[in-house]
Every structure is written in C-alpha cells, then in structure tokens.
C-alpha cells in the first residue's frame, strides 16, 4: 500500500454489467480488497453497457 503512492480519489462508484468477467469487481468488496487499499467503493449493477457508459459520462 505504501509503495503505491497517494491516491487521487478514495470514494468511487463502480458500475458493472452482470456477466462473468465482472466477478473480480463484485467479489473485491466482500473479500476486503477495496478497504485494504484505502478505497470506499460503491458497486452498482447496471442493465447494460449503454447504461454504464451514460452513468460514467454523467459523473
């Protein structure tokens, strides 16, 4: 953690489309990975790629 440098942001909203490749994003929270690296992450399931894109662009 110390060797990674200072984090630019610690509070993140992460959207995912419910497919197999999203498993690391989903499981990182209950496994404590986000917390271990000083991140406060809200993980949100989205209906599809277009929704994820639009939410990302909207901030």
mmCIF file of N, CA and C in Angstrom:
data_model
loop_
_atom_site.group_PDB
_atom_site.id
_atom_site.type_symbol
_atom_site.label_atom_id
_atom_site.label_comp_id
_atom_site.label_asym_id
_atom_site.label_seq_id
_atom_site.Cartn_x
_atom_site.Cartn_y
_atom_site.Cartn_z
ATOM 1 N N UNK A 1 0.831 -1.196 0.000
ATOM 2 C CA UNK A 1 0.000 0.000 0.000
ATOM 3 C C UNK A 1 0.868 1.250 0.000
ATOM 4 N N UNK A 2 1.907 1.282 0.825
ATOM 5 C CA UNK A 2 2.742 2.474 0.919
ATOM 6 C C UNK A 2 3.483 2.745 -0.384
ATOM 7 N N UNK A 3 3.872 1.704 -1.108
ATOM 8 C CA UNK A 3 4.651 1.887 -2.324
ATOM 9 C C UNK A 3 3.810 2.351 -3.512
ATOM 10 N N UNK A 4 2.491 2.379 -3.354
ATOM 11 C CA UNK A 4 1.624 2.776 -4.456
ATOM 12 C C UNK A 4 1.490 4.286 -4.592
ATOM 13 N N UNK A 5 1.915 5.025 -3.599
ATOM 14 C CA UNK A 5 1.781 6.474 -3.646
ATOM 15 C C UNK A 5 0.425 6.925 -3.136
ATOM 16 N N UNK A 6 0.211 8.243 -3.155
ATOM 17 C CA UNK A 6 -1.032 8.816 -2.650
ATOM 18 C C UNK A 6 -2.154 8.624 -3.667
ATOM 19 N N UNK A 7 -3.327 8.255 -3.162
ATOM 20 C CA UNK A 7 -4.484 8.063 -4.028
ATOM 21 C C UNK A 7 -5.079 9.401 -4.437
ATOM 22 N N UNK A 8 -5.426 9.529 -5.702
ATOM 23 C CA UNK A 8 -6.068 10.750 -6.182
ATOM 24 C C UNK A 8 -7.500 10.830 -5.671
ATOM 25 N N UNK A 9 -8.201 9.691 -5.692
ATOM 26 C CA UNK A 9 -9.574 9.600 -5.190
ATOM 27 C C UNK A 9 -9.695 8.336 -4.354
ATOM 28 N N UNK A 10 -10.504 8.406 -3.306
ATOM 29 C CA UNK A 10 -10.728 7.214 -2.492
ATOM 30 C C UNK A 10 -12.184 6.773 -2.507
ATOM 31 N N UNK A 11 -13.099 7.675 -2.817
ATOM 32 C CA UNK A 11 -14.521 7.336 -2.867
ATOM 33 C C UNK A 11 -14.912 7.139 -4.323
ATOM 34 N N UNK A 12 -15.257 5.900 -4.671
ATOM 35 C CA UNK A 12 -15.539 5.557 -6.059
ATOM 36 C C UNK A 12 -16.894 4.883 -6.206
ATOM 37 N N UNK A 13 -17.570 5.179 -7.301
ATOM 38 C CA UNK A 13 -18.784 4.471 -7.700
ATOM 39 C C UNK A 13 -18.410 3.641 -8.917
ATOM 40 N N UNK A 14 -18.558 2.326 -8.802
ATOM 41 C CA UNK A 14 -18.168 1.422 -9.879
ATOM 42 C C UNK A 14 -19.397 0.671 -10.357
ATOM 43 N N UNK A 15 -19.710 0.820 -11.632
ATOM 44 C CA UNK A 15 -20.833 0.101 -12.218
ATOM 45 C C UNK A 15 -20.344 -1.134 -12.949
ATOM 46 N N UNK A 16 -21.191 -2.150 -13.008
ATOM 47 C CA UNK A 16 -20.819 -3.359 -13.733
ATOM 48 C C UNK A 16 -22.035 -3.938 -14.436
ATOM 49 N N UNK A 17 -21.770 -4.639 -15.514
ATOM 50 C CA UNK A 17 -22.787 -5.398 -16.230
ATOM 51 C C UNK A 17 -22.671 -6.827 -15.706
ATOM 52 N N UNK A 18 -23.790 -7.449 -15.311
ATOM 53 C CA UNK A 18 -23.718 -8.766 -14.661
ATOM 54 C C UNK A 18 -23.343 -9.906 -15.612
ATOM 55 N N UNK A 19 -22.053 -9.969 -15.916
ATOM 56 C CA UNK A 19 -21.514 -11.072 -16.699
ATOM 57 C C UNK A 19 -20.293 -11.603 -15.957
ATOM 58 N N UNK A 20 -19.812 -12.759 -16.357
ATOM 59 C CA UNK A 20 -18.742 -13.445 -15.634
ATOM 60 C C UNK A 20 -17.507 -12.584 -15.409
ATOM 61 N N UNK A 21 -17.113 -11.791 -16.383
ATOM 62 C CA UNK A 21 -15.879 -11.013 -16.228
ATOM 63 C C UNK A 21 -16.007 -9.906 -15.182
ATOM 64 N N UNK A 22 -17.203 -9.655 -14.660
ATOM 65 C CA UNK A 22 -17.389 -8.655 -13.607
ATOM 66 C C UNK A 22 -17.136 -9.231 -12.216
ATOM 67 N N UNK A 23 -16.904 -10.527 -12.128
ATOM 68 C CA UNK A 23 -16.725 -11.184 -10.835
ATOM 69 C C UNK A 23 -15.659 -10.522 -9.962
ATOM 70 N N UNK A 24 -14.478 -10.163 -10.469
ATOM 71 C CA UNK A 24 -13.485 -9.512 -9.604
ATOM 72 C C UNK A 24 -13.977 -8.189 -9.015
ATOM 73 N N UNK A 25 -14.733 -7.416 -9.797
ATOM 74 C CA UNK A 25 -15.273 -6.145 -9.303
ATOM 75 C C UNK A 25 -16.245 -6.402 -8.161
ATOM 76 N N UNK A 26 -17.097 -7.397 -8.336
ATOM 77 C CA UNK A 26 -18.116 -7.720 -7.341
ATOM 78 C C UNK A 26 -17.490 -8.311 -6.081
ATOM 79 N N UNK A 27 -16.599 -9.271 -6.239
ATOM 80 C CA UNK A 27 -16.048 -10.004 -5.099
ATOM 81 C C UNK A 27 -14.974 -9.241 -4.329
ATOM 82 N N UNK A 28 -14.406 -8.215 -4.920
ATOM 83 C CA UNK A 28 -13.376 -7.444 -4.222
ATOM 84 C C UNK A 28 -13.914 -6.817 -2.946
ATOM 85 N N UNK A 29 -15.190 -6.434 -2.949
ATOM 86 C CA UNK A 29 -15.770 -5.805 -1.754
ATOM 87 C C UNK A 29 -15.873 -6.785 -0.582
ATOM 88 N N UNK A 30 -16.579 -7.923 -0.717
ATOM 89 C CA UNK A 30 -16.681 -8.827 0.431
ATOM 90 C C UNK A 30 -15.338 -9.435 0.847
ATOM 91 N N UNK A 31 -14.372 -9.459 -0.059
ATOM 92 C CA UNK A 31 -13.058 -10.005 0.280
ATOM 93 C C UNK A 31 -12.131 -8.953 0.890
ATOM 94 N N UNK A 32 -12.589 -7.696 0.962
ATOM 95 C CA UNK A 32 -11.829 -6.648 1.632
ATOM 96 C C UNK A 32 -10.732 -5.992 0.810
ATOM 97 N N UNK A 33 -10.688 -6.235 -0.481
ATOM 98 C CA UNK A 33 -9.621 -5.658 -1.300
ATOM 99 C C UNK A 33 -9.721 -4.142 -1.406
ATOM 100 N N UNK A 34 -10.915 -3.620 -1.592
ATOM 101 C CA UNK A 34 -11.060 -2.166 -1.699
ATOM 102 C C UNK A 34 -10.609 -1.492 -0.404
ATOM 103 N N UNK A 35 -11.086 -2.004 0.707
ATOM 104 C CA UNK A 35 -10.725 -1.425 2.007
ATOM 105 C C UNK A 35 -9.223 -1.529 2.254
ATOM 106 N N UNK A 36 -8.632 -2.649 1.890
ATOM 107 C CA UNK A 36 -7.200 -2.860 2.099
ATOM 108 C C UNK A 36 -6.371 -1.766 1.426
ATOM 109 N N UNK A 37 -6.847 -1.277 0.308
ATOM 110 C CA UNK A 37 -6.107 -0.252 -0.428
ATOM 111 C C UNK A 37 -6.661 1.155 -0.218
ATOM 112 N N UNK A 38 -7.452 1.325 0.842
ATOM 113 C CA UNK A 38 -7.932 2.646 1.223
ATOM 114 C C UNK A 38 -9.038 3.203 0.359
ATOM 115 N N UNK A 39 -9.812 2.324 -0.272
ATOM 116 C CA UNK A 39 -10.879 2.770 -1.160
ATOM 117 C C UNK A 39 -12.247 2.555 -0.543
ATOM 118 N N UNK A 40 -13.120 3.522 -0.738
ATOM 119 C CA UNK A 40 -14.523 3.428 -0.336
ATOM 120 C C UNK A 40 -15.315 3.276 -1.633
ATOM 121 N N UNK A 41 -15.662 2.034 -1.977
ATOM 122 C CA UNK A 41 -16.255 1.738 -3.278
ATOM 123 C C UNK A 41 -17.713 1.327 -3.134
ATOM 124 N N UNK A 42 -18.564 1.948 -3.941
ATOM 125 C CA UNK A 42 -19.956 1.539 -4.075
ATOM 126 C C UNK A 42 -20.071 0.830 -5.417
ATOM 127 N N UNK A 43 -20.460 -0.451 -5.375
ATOM 128 C CA UNK A 43 -20.578 -1.258 -6.585
ATOM 129 C C UNK A 43 -22.053 -1.349 -6.958
ATOM 130 N N UNK A 44 -22.370 -0.997 -8.219
ATOM 131 C CA UNK A 44 -23.758 -0.955 -8.669
ATOM 132 C C UNK A 44 -23.934 -1.750 -9.956
ATOM 133 N N UNK A 45 -24.911 -2.653 -9.944
ATOM 134 C CA UNK A 45 -25.235 -3.421 -11.148
ATOM 135 C C UNK A 45 -26.005 -2.527 -12.110
ATOM 136 N N UNK A 46 -25.612 -2.540 -13.386
ATOM 137 C CA UNK A 46 -26.315 -1.768 -14.402
ATOM 138 C C UNK A 46 -26.977 -2.716 -15.399
ATOM 139 N N UNK A 47 -27.967 -2.204 -16.103
ATOM 140 C CA UNK A 47 -28.754 -3.037 -17.012
ATOM 141 C C UNK A 47 -28.002 -3.411 -18.284
ATOM 142 N N UNK A 48 -26.985 -2.664 -18.640
ATOM 143 C CA UNK A 48 -26.248 -2.964 -19.866
ATOM 144 C C UNK A 48 -25.135 -1.965 -20.097
ATOM 145 N N UNK A 49 -24.392 -2.186 -21.176
ATOM 146 C CA UNK A 49 -23.235 -1.338 -21.459
ATOM 147 C C UNK A 49 -23.620 0.110 -21.715
ATOM 148 N N UNK A 50 -24.734 0.349 -22.382
ATOM 149 C CA UNK A 50 -25.154 1.727 -22.670
ATOM 150 C C UNK A 50 -25.451 2.482 -21.382
ATOM 151 N N UNK A 51 -26.089 1.823 -20.435
ATOM 152 C CA UNK A 51 -26.388 2.445 -19.139
ATOM 153 C C UNK A 51 -25.089 2.750 -18.398
ATOM 154 N N UNK A 52 -24.160 1.804 -18.385
ATOM 155 C CA UNK A 52 -22.869 2.015 -17.723
ATOM 156 C C UNK A 52 -22.126 3.188 -18.356
ATOM 157 N N UNK A 53 -22.144 3.265 -19.678
ATOM 158 C CA UNK A 53 -21.491 4.373 -20.385
ATOM 159 C C UNK A 53 -22.119 5.710 -20.009
ATOM 160 N N UNK A 54 -23.454 5.767 -20.049
ATOM 161 C CA UNK A 54 -24.147 7.019 -19.755
ATOM 162 C C UNK A 54 -23.901 7.480 -18.326
ATOM 163 N N UNK A 55 -23.917 6.548 -17.375
ATOM 164 C CA UNK A 55 -23.647 6.911 -15.979
ATOM 165 C C UNK A 55 -22.209 7.377 -15.807
ATOM 166 N N UNK A 56 -21.294 6.748 -16.514
ATOM 167 C CA UNK A 56 -19.890 7.139 -16.445
ATOM 168 C C UNK A 56 -19.694 8.557 -16.980
ATOM 169 N N UNK A 57 -20.328 8.865 -18.089
ATOM 170 C CA UNK A 57 -20.204 10.198 -18.676
ATOM 171 C C UNK A 57 -20.879 11.271 -17.829
ATOM 172 N N UNK A 58 -21.944 10.888 -17.119
ATOM 173 C CA UNK A 58 -22.674 11.841 -16.281
ATOM 174 C C UNK A 58 -21.937 12.134 -14.979
ATOM 175 N N UNK A 59 -20.961 11.300 -14.647
ATOM 176 C CA UNK A 59 -20.194 11.502 -13.422
ATOM 177 C C UNK A 59 -20.778 10.717 -12.328
#
